[in-house]
Amino acid sequence: MISDKIRDILNEQINKEFYSAYLYLSMSAYFSEIGLYGFSNWTKVQSKEELDHGMILFEYILGRKSQVYLSQISMPTFEMNTPLEVFEQIYEHERSITSAIDSVANMTDSECDLATRNFIDWYLREQIEEEDSVSKIISKLKAFGQENSALFLIDKELGKREYTSPKY
Ligand code: FEO
């Protein structure tokens, strides 16, 4: 059994992960509309991963014999600008998710919940990877993205990303 505080913050995190899925899916639609199908693929794959992140939390809460309560998911919003500007927004979003995961970790410490602390460590590592992969794309876009031929190549590269379910 987990404490009410842990239950609540994990449920809030489910909502944040599902919001992330919505956000990436709306970005995927935007990129598809402007003909950047590789960017569209990358964000669509990320959307699926975010759903997985939410579901891992879902299963964990149930597995600890606690309650899942799904709350309203906000409408995703972002500025529909250049790929660089969209990815800068992605980076800021992921930083906010990292901060949210940090808050979960801090609460497991204050609640002396070592099992959930161990569980949430995977999310801390996942956030490091996500911030790193997004910042690398931003660096490429800053270095080469002003030229259409380079943007075409980056789009092609992002089009190769394949979905694999997270190895939790
Ligand atoms: Fe599940 Fe991108 O954080």
Tab-separated table of N, CA and C and ligand atoms in Angstrom:
chain	number	residue	atom	x	y	z
A	1	MET	N	0.855	-1.202	0.000
A	1	MET	CA	0.000	0.000	0.000
A	1	MET	C	0.884	1.244	0.000
A	2	ILE	N	0.435	2.243	-0.706
A	2	ILE	CA	1.182	3.502	-0.728
A	2	ILE	C	0.369	4.581	0.002
A	3	SER	N	1.038	5.626	0.429
A	3	SER	CA	0.331	6.675	1.176
A	3	SER	C	-0.574	7.471	0.224
A	4	ASP	N	-1.495	8.201	0.800
A	4	ASP	CA	-2.401	9.024	-0.013
A	4	ASP	C	-1.620	10.073	-0.810
A	5	LYS	N	-0.585	10.623	-0.181
A	5	LYS	CA	0.211	11.641	-0.880
A	5	LYS	C	0.909	11.047	-2.101
A	6	ILE	N	1.463	9.854	-1.926
A	6	ILE	CA	2.135	9.192	-3.050
A	6	ILE	C	1.107	8.829	-4.122
A	7	ARG	N	-0.034	8.308	-3.689
A	7	ARG	CA	-1.108	7.968	-4.653
A	7	ARG	C	-1.475	9.199	-5.478
A	8	ASP	N	-1.645	10.319	-4.806
A	8	ASP	CA	-2.089	11.530	-5.508
A	8	ASP	C	-1.035	12.044	-6.487
A	9	ILE	N	0.214	12.055	-6.058
A	9	ILE	CA	1.235	12.614	-6.954
A	9	ILE	C	1.492	11.681	-8.142
A	10	LEU	N	1.326	10.365	-7.927
A	10	LEU	CA	1.484	9.433	-9.061
A	10	LEU	C	0.319	9.590	-10.042
A	11	ASN	N	-0.880	9.816	-9.510
A	11	ASN	CA	-2.025	10.060	-10.407
A	11	ASN	C	-1.840	11.359	-11.191
A	12	GLU	N	-1.311	12.371	-10.527
A	12	GLU	CA	-1.018	13.620	-11.250
A	12	GLU	C	0.009	13.381	-12.352
A	13	GLN	N	0.957	12.509	-12.072
A	13	GLN	CA	1.989	12.224	-13.071
A	13	GLN	C	1.406	11.471	-14.268
A	14	ILE	N	0.434	10.597	-14.011
A	14	ILE	CA	-0.255	9.931	-15.145
A	14	ILE	C	-0.842	11.009	-16.059
A	15	ASN	N	-1.497	11.981	-15.453
A	15	ASN	CA	-2.114	13.040	-16.262
A	15	ASN	C	-1.058	13.793	-17.066
A	16	LYS	N	0.082	14.065	-16.449
A	16	LYS	CA	1.161	14.787	-17.156
A	16	LYS	C	1.695	13.954	-18.324
A	17	GLU	N	1.807	12.648	-18.125
A	17	GLU	CA	2.314	11.791	-19.214
A	17	GLU	C	1.307	11.718	-20.357
A	18	PHE	N	0.022	11.609	-20.010
A	18	PHE	CA	-0.989	11.555	-21.068
A	18	PHE	C	-1.101	12.912	-21.769
A	19	TYR	N	-0.932	13.988	-21.003
A	19	TYR	CA	-0.893	15.310	-21.657
A	19	TYR	C	0.282	15.365	-22.633
A	20	SER	N	1.421	14.828	-22.218
A	20	SER	CA	2.597	14.813	-23.101
A	20	SER	C	2.270	14.057	-24.389
A	21	ALA	N	1.573	12.930	-24.250
A	21	ALA	CA	1.191	12.155	-25.441
A	21	ALA	C	0.331	13.001	-26.373
A	22	TYR	N	-0.607	13.733	-25.789
A	22	TYR	CA	-1.487	14.622	-26.566
A	22	TYR	C	-0.674	15.716	-27.265
A	23	LEU	N	0.259	16.285	-26.500
A	23	LEU	CA	1.072	17.379	-27.035
A	23	LEU	C	1.891	16.893	-28.233
A	24	TYR	N	2.565	15.753	-28.062
A	24	TYR	CA	3.377	15.227	-29.166
A	24	TYR	C	2.508	14.846	-30.362
A	25	LEU	N	1.327	14.319	-30.083
A	25	LEU	CA	0.450	13.929	-31.193
A	25	LEU	C	-0.012	15.164	-31.971
A	26	SER	N	-0.281	16.245	-31.259
A	26	SER	CA	-0.698	17.464	-31.973
A	26	SER	C	0.469	18.049	-32.758
A	27	MET	N	1.683	17.914	-32.226
A	27	MET	CA	2.859	18.363	-32.978
A	27	MET	C	3.049	17.491	-34.218
A	28	SER	N	2.790	16.199	-34.063
A	28	SER	CA	2.921	15.278	-35.202
A	28	SER	C	1.964	15.693	-36.324
A	29	ALA	N	0.753	16.052	-35.946
A	29	ALA	CA	-0.228	16.483	-36.951
A	29	ALA	C	0.263	17.758	-37.643
A	30	TYR	N	0.797	18.696	-36.847
A	30	TYR	CA	1.297	19.953	-37.421
A	30	TYR	C	2.425	19.686	-38.419
A	31	PHE	N	3.387	18.852	-38.027
A	31	PHE	CA	4.511	18.573	-38.934
A	31	PHE	C	4.030	17.887	-40.218
A	32	SER	N	3.053	17.018	-40.067
A	32	SER	CA	2.509	16.361	-41.261
A	32	SER	C	1.852	17.386	-42.186
A	33	GLU	N	1.133	18.331	-41.582
A	33	GLU	CA	0.450	19.353	-42.384
A	33	GLU	C	1.437	20.201	-43.191
A	34	ILE	N	2.641	20.424	-42.637
A	34	ILE	CA	3.599	21.280	-43.362
A	34	ILE	C	4.611	20.433	-44.156
A	35	GLY	N	4.344	19.130	-44.271
A	35	GLY	CA	5.151	18.282	-45.160
A	35	GLY	C	6.442	17.775	-44.563
A	36	LEU	N	6.603	17.907	-43.259
A	36	LEU	CA	7.813	17.373	-42.611
A	36	LEU	C	7.460	16.017	-41.985
A	37	TYR	N	7.429	15.004	-42.831
A	37	TYR	CA	6.898	13.712	-42.391
A	37	TYR	C	7.837	12.985	-41.426
A	38	GLY	N	9.133	13.262	-41.518
A	38	GLY	CA	10.072	12.660	-40.566
A	38	GLY	C	9.865	13.239	-39.169
A	39	PHE	N	9.714	14.544	-39.080
A	39	PHE	CA	9.421	15.187	-37.791
A	39	PHE	C	8.089	14.677	-37.253
A	40	SER	N	7.152	14.493	-38.178
A	40	SER	CA	5.839	13.982	-37.775
A	40	SER	C	5.977	12.578	-37.192
A	41	ASN	N	6.811	11.750	-37.841
A	41	ASN	CA	7.024	10.395	-37.335
A	41	ASN	C	7.655	10.422	-35.951
A	42	TRP	N	8.699	11.240	-35.787
A	42	TRP	CA	9.433	11.283	-34.512
A	42	TRP	C	8.496	11.650	-33.370
A	43	THR	N	7.677	12.676	-33.580
A	43	THR	CA	6.788	13.126	-32.501
A	43	THR	C	5.648	12.118	-32.272
A	44	LYS	N	5.250	11.418	-33.337
A	44	LYS	CA	4.200	10.403	-33.142
A	44	LYS	C	4.737	9.233	-32.317
A	45	VAL	N	5.971	8.819	-32.609
A	45	VAL	CA	6.590	7.744	-31.824
A	45	VAL	C	6.725	8.193	-30.358
A	46	GLN	N	7.121	9.458	-30.176
A	46	GLN	CA	7.265	9.966	-28.803
A	46	GLN	C	5.921	9.971	-28.080
A	47	SER	N	4.878	10.283	-28.818
A	47	SER	CA	3.538	10.276	-28.221
A	47	SER	C	3.206	8.881	-27.670
A	48	LYS	N	3.552	7.850	-28.444
A	48	LYS	CA	3.280	6.473	-27.980
A	48	LYS	C	4.083	6.161	-26.718
A	49	GLU	N	5.323	6.631	-26.700
A	49	GLU	CA	6.145	6.379	-25.499
A	49	GLU	C	5.551	7.057	-24.274
A	50	GLU	N	5.000	8.246	-24.484
A	50	GLU	CA	4.407	8.956	-23.344
A	50	GLU	C	3.185	8.208	-22.806
A	51	LEU	N	2.417	7.606	-23.725
A	51	LEU	CA	1.294	6.779	-23.266
A	51	LEU	C	1.806	5.632	-22.415
A	52	ASP	N	2.911	5.024	-22.861
A	52	ASP	CA	3.514	3.941	-22.076
A	52	ASP	C	3.926	4.433	-20.693
A	53	HIS	N	4.519	5.627	-20.647
A	53	HIS	CA	4.941	6.164	-19.346
A	53	HIS	C	3.736	6.284	-18.401
A	54	GLY	N	2.625	6.749	-18.967
A	54	GLY	CA	1.413	6.861	-18.150
A	54	GLY	C	0.910	5.504	-17.696
A	55	MET	N	0.970	4.524	-18.610
A	55	MET	CA	0.443	3.196	-18.277
A	55	MET	C	1.313	2.458	-17.264
A	56	ILE	N	2.612	2.709	-17.296
A	56	ILE	CA	3.486	2.075	-16.298
A	56	ILE	C	3.111	2.585	-14.897
A	57	LEU	N	2.831	3.881	-14.801
A	57	LEU	CA	2.372	4.443	-13.520
A	57	LEU	C	1.019	3.837	-13.121
A	58	PHE	N	0.140	3.730	-14.098
A	58	PHE	CA	-1.198	3.152	-13.886
A	58	PHE	C	-1.092	1.756	-13.263
A	59	GLU	N	-0.252	0.921	-13.889
A	59	GLU	CA	-0.103	-0.464	-13.403
A	59	GLU	C	0.563	-0.487	-12.032
A	60	TYR	N	1.488	0.421	-11.826
A	60	TYR	CA	2.184	0.443	-10.529
A	60	TYR	C	1.203	0.764	-9.397
A	61	ILE	N	0.369	1.781	-9.624
A	61	ILE	CA	-0.595	2.171	-8.579
A	61	ILE	C	-1.530	1.001	-8.264
A	62	LEU	N	-2.036	0.347	-9.315
A	62	LEU	CA	-2.933	-0.794	-9.098
A	62	LEU	C	-2.200	-1.932	-8.398
A	63	GLY	N	-0.954	-2.145	-8.820
A	63	GLY	CA	-0.160	-3.226	-8.215
A	63	GLY	C	0.104	-3.002	-6.739
A	64	ARG	N	0.087	-1.741	-6.314
A	64	ARG	CA	0.281	-1.440	-4.889
A	64	ARG	C	-1.057	-1.384	-4.141
A	65	LYS	N	-2.097	-1.861	-4.820
A	65	LYS	CA	-3.441	-1.928	-4.218
A	65	LYS	C	-3.954	-0.543	-3.808
A	66	SER	N	-3.671	0.424	-4.671
A	66	SER	CA	-4.162	1.774	-4.417
A	66	SER	C	-5.108	2.174	-5.548
A	67	GLN	N	-5.512	3.441	-5.574
A	67	GLN	CA	-6.549	3.853	-6.515
A	67	GLN	C	-5.975	4.700	-7.658
A	68	VAL	N	-6.431	4.348	-8.867
A	68	VAL	CA	-6.149	5.190	-10.043
A	68	VAL	C	-7.361	6.080	-10.256
A	69	TYR	N	-7.146	7.365	-10.411
A	69	TYR	CA	-8.247	8.229	-10.845
A	69	TYR	C	-7.748	9.133	-11.966
A	70	LEU	N	-8.408	8.982	-13.090
A	70	LEU	CA	-7.982	9.704	-14.291
A	70	LEU	C	-8.699	11.045	-14.352
A	71	SER	N	-7.927	12.112	-14.483
A	71	SER	CA	-8.517	13.449	-14.508
A	71	SER	C	-8.473	14.013	-15.932
A	72	GLN	N	-9.120	15.146	-16.086
A	72	GLN	CA	-9.232	15.771	-17.410
A	72	GLN	C	-7.856	16.111	-17.972
A	73	ILE	N	-7.682	15.839	-19.262
A	73	ILE	CA	-6.422	16.180	-19.933
A	73	ILE	C	-6.613	17.514	-20.645
A	74	SER	N	-5.736	18.458	-20.353
A	74	SER	CA	-5.844	19.786	-20.962
A	74	SER	C	-5.614	19.724	-22.472
A	75	MET	N	-6.152	20.716	-23.160
A	75	MET	CA	-5.899	20.811	-24.597
A	75	MET	C	-4.425	21.160	-24.814
A	76	PRO	N	-3.726	20.397	-25.665
A	76	PRO	CA	-2.307	20.705	-25.864
A	76	PRO	C	-2.127	22.004	-26.636
A	77	THR	N	-1.193	22.816	-26.188
A	77	THR	CA	-0.928	24.071	-26.892
A	77	THR	C	0.564	24.233	-27.124
A	78	PHE	N	0.887	24.725	-28.295
A	78	PHE	CA	2.271	25.067	-28.623
A	78	PHE	C	2.243	26.050	-29.787
A	79	GLU	N	3.353	26.769	-29.961
A	79	GLU	CA	3.451	27.728	-31.064
A	79	GLU	C	3.845	26.969	-32.330
A	80	MET	N	3.008	27.063	-33.367
A	80	MET	CA	3.268	26.328	-34.605
A	80	MET	C	4.242	27.117	-35.475
A	81	ASN	N	5.504	27.012	-35.128
A	81	ASN	CA	6.534	27.765	-35.834
A	81	ASN	C	7.506	26.821	-36.543
A	82	THR	N	8.757	27.244	-36.669
A	82	THR	CA	9.754	26.411	-37.343
A	82	THR	C	10.038	25.162	-36.519
A	83	PRO	N	10.609	24.119	-37.164
A	83	PRO	CA	10.971	22.919	-36.397
A	83	PRO	C	11.858	23.260	-35.199
A	84	LEU	N	12.790	24.182	-35.372
A	84	LEU	CA	13.662	24.551	-34.253
A	84	LEU	C	12.836	25.122	-33.099
A	85	GLU	N	11.922	26.003	-33.429
A	85	GLU	CA	11.123	26.612	-32.353
A	85	GLU	C	10.206	25.587	-31.690
A	86	VAL	N	9.693	24.649	-32.467
A	86	VAL	CA	8.856	23.603	-31.861
A	86	VAL	C	9.711	22.729	-30.944
A	87	PHE	N	10.916	22.380	-31.399
A	87	PHE	CA	11.766	21.530	-30.555
A	87	PHE	C	12.265	22.267	-29.317
A	88	GLU	N	12.405	23.565	-29.404
A	88	GLU	CA	12.757	24.314	-28.186
A	88	GLU	C	11.601	24.253	-27.181
A	89	GLN	N	10.385	24.257	-27.699
A	89	GLN	CA	9.228	24.108	-26.792
A	89	GLN	C	9.190	22.697	-26.206
A	90	ILE	N	9.562	21.698	-27.026
A	90	ILE	CA	9.616	20.326	-26.519
A	90	ILE	C	10.623	20.237	-25.374
A	91	TYR	N	11.770	20.872	-25.583
A	91	TYR	CA	12.807	20.817	-24.553
A	91	TYR	C	12.295	21.425	-23.244
A	92	GLU	N	11.632	22.557	-23.341
A	92	GLU	CA	11.094	23.196	-22.135
A	92	GLU	C	10.045	22.307	-21.483
A	93	HIS	N	9.235	21.674	-22.312
A	93	HIS	CA	8.214	20.775	-21.766
A	93	HIS	C	8.879	19.617	-21.016
A	94	GLU	N	9.888	19.024	-21.627
A	94	GLU	CA	10.546	17.888	-20.962
A	94	GLU	C	11.248	18.316	-19.670
A	95	ARG	N	11.761	19.527	-19.666
A	95	ARG	CA	12.368	20.025	-18.415
A	95	ARG	C	11.304	20.143	-17.318
A	96	SER	N	10.110	20.535	-17.703
A	96	SER	CA	9.038	20.636	-16.702
A	96	SER	C	8.640	19.236	-16.206
A	97	ILE	N	8.683	18.254	-17.111
A	97	ILE	CA	8.378	16.877	-16.688
A	97	ILE	C	9.472	16.358	-15.750
A	98	THR	N	10.710	16.679	-16.071
A	98	THR	CA	11.811	16.269	-15.183
A	98	THR	C	11.597	16.861	-13.789
A	99	SER	N	11.194	18.110	-13.761
A	99	SER	CA	10.956	18.758	-12.478
A	99	SER	C	9.813	18.052	-11.721
A	100	ALA	N	8.789	17.639	-12.464
A	100	ALA	CA	7.667	16.924	-11.832
A	100	ALA	C	8.127	15.581	-11.275
A	101	ILE	N	8.971	14.883	-12.031
A	101	ILE	CA	9.486	13.590	-11.550
A	101	ILE	C	10.373	13.802	-10.315
A	102	ASP	N	11.146	14.881	-10.333
A	102	ASP	CA	11.955	15.218	-9.148
A	102	ASP	C	11.053	15.389	-7.920
A	103	SER	N	9.905	16.031	-8.129
A	103	SER	CA	8.977	16.232	-7.008
A	103	SER	C	8.449	14.895	-6.488
A	104	VAL	N	8.184	13.958	-7.415
A	104	VAL	CA	7.738	12.624	-6.980
A	104	VAL	C	8.844	11.981	-6.146
A	105	ALA	N	10.074	12.054	-6.647
A	105	ALA	CA	11.200	11.436	-5.928
A	105	ALA	C	11.346	12.065	-4.542
A	106	ASN	N	11.234	13.390	-4.474
A	106	ASN	CA	11.349	14.065	-3.172
A	106	ASN	C	10.254	13.618	-2.213
A	107	MET	N	9.047	13.410	-2.783
A	107	MET	CA	7.964	12.990	-1.895
A	107	MET	C	8.174	11.566	-1.393
A	108	THR	N	8.725	10.699	-2.244
A	108	THR	CA	8.983	9.329	-1.762
A	108	THR	C	9.986	9.372	-0.610
A	109	ASP	N	10.907	10.325	-0.668
A	109	ASP	CA	11.867	10.458	0.440
A	109	ASP	C	11.150	10.913	1.713
A	110	SER	N	10.299	11.938	1.562
A	110	SER	CA	9.642	12.462	2.770
A	110	SER	C	8.624	11.475	3.334
A	111	GLU	N	8.087	10.591	2.460
A	111	GLU	CA	7.129	9.578	2.926
A	111	GLU	C	7.819	8.265	3.301
A	112	CYS	N	9.143	8.253	3.202
A	112	CYS	CA	9.922	7.032	3.505
A	112	CYS	C	9.407	5.828	2.701
A	113	ASP	N	9.139	6.055	1.415
A	113	ASP	CA	8.600	5.005	0.542
A	113	ASP	C	9.714	4.550	-0.403
A	114	LEU	N	10.494	3.599	0.057
A	114	LEU	CA	11.665	3.172	-0.716
A	114	LEU	C	11.271	2.427	-1.990
A	115	ALA	N	10.159	1.686	-1.952
A	115	ALA	CA	9.726	0.933	-3.137
A	115	ALA	C	9.358	1.890	-4.274
A	116	THR	N	8.601	2.946	-3.936
A	116	THR	CA	8.228	3.896	-4.987
A	116	THR	C	9.444	4.704	-5.422
A	117	ARG	N	10.339	4.951	-4.494
A	117	ARG	CA	11.580	5.649	-4.857
A	117	ARG	C	12.343	4.822	-5.901
A	118	ASN	N	12.403	3.522	-5.659
A	118	ASN	CA	13.077	2.627	-6.595
A	118	ASN	C	12.345	2.618	-7.937
A	119	PHE	N	11.029	2.602	-7.887
A	119	PHE	CA	10.208	2.613	-9.098
A	119	PHE	C	10.461	3.886	-9.927
A	120	ILE	N	10.522	5.020	-9.241
A	120	ILE	CA	10.588	6.297	-9.963
A	120	ILE	C	11.989	6.571	-10.518
A	121	ASP	N	12.979	5.839	-10.041
A	121	ASP	CA	14.337	6.025	-10.571
A	121	ASP	C	14.395	5.813	-12.083
A	122	TRP	N	13.595	4.885	-12.580
A	122	TRP	CA	13.569	4.634	-14.030
A	122	TRP	C	13.138	5.902	-14.782
A	123	TYR	N	12.163	6.610	-14.228
A	123	TYR	CA	11.688	7.851	-14.864
A	123	TYR	C	12.768	8.932	-14.835
A	124	LEU	N	13.531	8.973	-13.758
A	124	LEU	CA	14.617	9.957	-13.686
A	124	LEU	C	15.634	9.691	-14.800
A	125	ARG	N	15.949	8.419	-14.997
A	125	ARG	CA	16.913	8.074	-16.070
A	125	ARG	C	16.304	8.358	-17.444
A	126	GLU	N	15.043	8.040	-17.592
A	126	GLU	CA	14.346	8.268	-18.869
A	126	GLU	C	14.361	9.758	-19.225
A	127	GLN	N	14.169	10.614	-18.225
A	127	GLN	CA	14.166	12.059	-18.492
A	127	GLN	C	15.531	12.548	-18.957
A	128	ILE	N	16.596	11.977	-18.386
A	128	ILE	CA	17.943	12.365	-18.831
A	128	ILE	C	18.084	12.035	-20.320
A	129	GLU	N	17.632	10.833	-20.701
A	129	GLU	CA	17.722	10.415	-22.118
A	129	GLU	C	16.877	11.320	-23.002
A	130	GLU	N	15.677	11.633	-22.553
A	130	GLU	CA	14.786	12.438	-23.394
A	130	GLU	C	15.342	13.849	-23.591
A	131	GLU	N	15.792	14.450	-22.513
A	131	GLU	CA	16.359	15.806	-22.645
A	131	GLU	C	17.577	15.784	-23.567
A	132	ASP	N	18.372	14.725	-23.444
A	132	ASP	CA	19.572	14.628	-24.270
A	132	ASP	C	19.207	14.477	-25.750
A	133	SER	N	18.264	13.596	-26.070
A	133	SER	CA	17.945	13.382	-27.484
A	133	SER	C	17.308	14.628	-28.093
A	134	VAL	N	16.485	15.329	-27.324
A	134	VAL	CA	15.861	16.550	-27.849
A	134	VAL	C	16.916	17.642	-28.031
A	135	SER	N	17.822	17.768	-27.083
A	135	SER	CA	18.827	18.839	-27.218
A	135	SER	C	19.765	18.574	-28.388
A	136	LYS	N	19.999	17.287	-28.714
A	136	LYS	CA	20.837	16.983	-29.886
A	136	LYS	C	20.128	17.394	-31.182
A	137	ILE	N	18.844	17.160	-31.235
A	137	ILE	CA	18.084	17.578	-32.428
A	137	ILE	C	18.110	19.103	-32.534
A	138	ILE	N	17.962	19.781	-31.405
A	138	ILE	CA	18.015	21.254	-31.412
A	138	ILE	C	19.378	21.731	-31.924
A	139	SER	N	20.445	21.081	-31.465
A	139	SER	CA	21.789	21.486	-31.913
A	139	SER	C	21.927	21.336	-33.423
A	140	LYS	N	21.416	20.223	-33.953
A	140	LYS	CA	21.491	20.016	-35.412
A	140	LYS	C	20.691	21.078	-36.144
A	141	LEU	N	19.511	21.368	-35.632
A	141	LEU	CA	18.665	22.369	-36.292
A	141	LEU	C	19.316	23.747	-36.245
A	142	LYS	N	19.984	24.050	-35.145
A	142	LYS	CA	20.657	25.347	-35.047
A	142	LYS	C	21.837	25.418	-36.012
A	143	ALA	N	22.555	24.292	-36.146
A	143	ALA	CA	23.748	24.285	-36.987
A	143	ALA	C	23.410	24.271	-38.477
A	144	PHE	N	22.389	23.475	-38.840
A	144	PHE	CA	22.144	23.259	-40.278
A	144	PHE	C	20.727	23.572	-40.745
A	145	GLY	N	19.816	23.728	-39.797
A	145	GLY	CA	18.390	23.739	-40.156
A	145	GLY	C	17.919	24.915	-40.980
A	146	GLN	N	18.778	25.922	-41.164
A	146	GLN	CA	18.319	27.075	-41.955
A	146	GLN	C	18.282	26.739	-43.443
A	147	GLU	N	19.056	25.722	-43.831
A	147	GLU	CA	19.101	25.367	-45.257
A	147	GLU	C	18.109	24.251	-45.541
A	148	ASN	N	17.348	24.409	-46.610
A	148	ASN	CA	16.317	23.419	-46.918
A	148	ASN	C	16.883	22.030	-47.150
A	149	SER	N	18.052	21.964	-47.803
A	149	SER	CA	18.623	20.635	-48.095
A	149	SER	C	18.999	19.927	-46.800
A	150	ALA	N	19.524	20.690	-45.822
A	150	ALA	CA	19.885	20.081	-44.538
A	150	ALA	C	18.631	19.699	-43.760
A	151	LEU	N	17.640	20.558	-43.821
A	151	LEU	CA	16.384	20.254	-43.123
A	151	LEU	C	15.770	18.979	-43.684
A	152	PHE	N	15.891	18.815	-44.990
A	152	PHE	CA	15.384	17.602	-45.640
A	152	PHE	C	16.080	16.363	-45.078
A	153	LEU	N	17.405	16.468	-44.893
A	153	LEU	CA	18.165	15.321	-44.374
A	153	LEU	C	17.815	15.026	-42.909
A	154	ILE	N	17.641	16.085	-42.135
A	154	ILE	CA	17.253	15.875	-40.720
A	154	ILE	C	15.871	15.227	-40.666
A	155	ASP	N	14.987	15.699	-41.527
A	155	ASP	CA	13.636	15.124	-41.586
A	155	ASP	C	13.700	13.637	-41.933
A	156	LYS	N	14.585	13.325	-42.875
A	156	LYS	CA	14.735	11.920	-43.290
A	156	LYS	C	15.233	11.068	-42.117
A	157	GLU	N	16.183	11.618	-41.398
A	157	GLU	CA	16.745	10.892	-40.253
A	157	GLU	C	15.676	10.659	-39.178
A	158	LEU	N	14.901	11.687	-38.880
A	158	LEU	CA	13.868	11.541	-37.843
A	158	LEU	C	12.769	10.574	-38.292
A	159	GLY	N	12.639	10.436	-39.595
A	159	GLY	CA	11.649	9.504	-40.134
A	159	GLY	C	11.994	8.051	-39.867
A	160	LYS	N	13.246	7.807	-39.490
A	160	LYS	CA	13.664	6.416	-39.250
A	160	LYS	C	13.352	5.934	-37.839
A	161	ARG	N	12.971	6.862	-36.985
A	161	ARG	CA	12.713	6.436	-35.602
A	161	ARG	C	11.565	5.429	-35.565
A	162	GLU	N	11.796	4.331	-34.854
A	162	GLU	CA	10.752	3.302	-34.737
A	162	GLU	C	10.306	3.196	-33.301
A	163	TYR	N	9.044	2.875	-33.147
A	163	TYR	CA	8.512	2.695	-31.793
A	163	TYR	C	8.944	1.365	-31.209
A	164	THR	N	9.446	1.408	-30.019
A	164	THR	CA	9.645	0.172	-29.233
A	164	THR	C	9.124	0.472	-27.841
A	165	SER	N	8.440	-0.467	-27.268
A	165	SER	CA	7.882	-0.180	-25.941
A	165	SER	C	9.016	-0.029	-24.943
A	166	PRO	N	8.902	0.940	-24.036
A	166	PRO	CA	9.996	1.205	-23.097
A	166	PRO	C	10.346	-0.046	-22.284
A	167	LYS	N	11.650	-0.236	-22.094
A	167	LYS	CA	12.098	-1.404	-21.305
A	167	LYS	C	12.115	-1.010	-19.846
A	168	TYR	N	10.939	-1.143	-19.245
A	168	TYR	CA	10.899	-0.798	-17.830
A	168	TYR	C	11.345	-1.992	-17.011
B	1	FEO	FE1	7.312	10.821	-20.158
B	1	FEO	FE2	8.669	12.882	-22.012
B	1	FEO	O1	8.219	12.360	-20.304
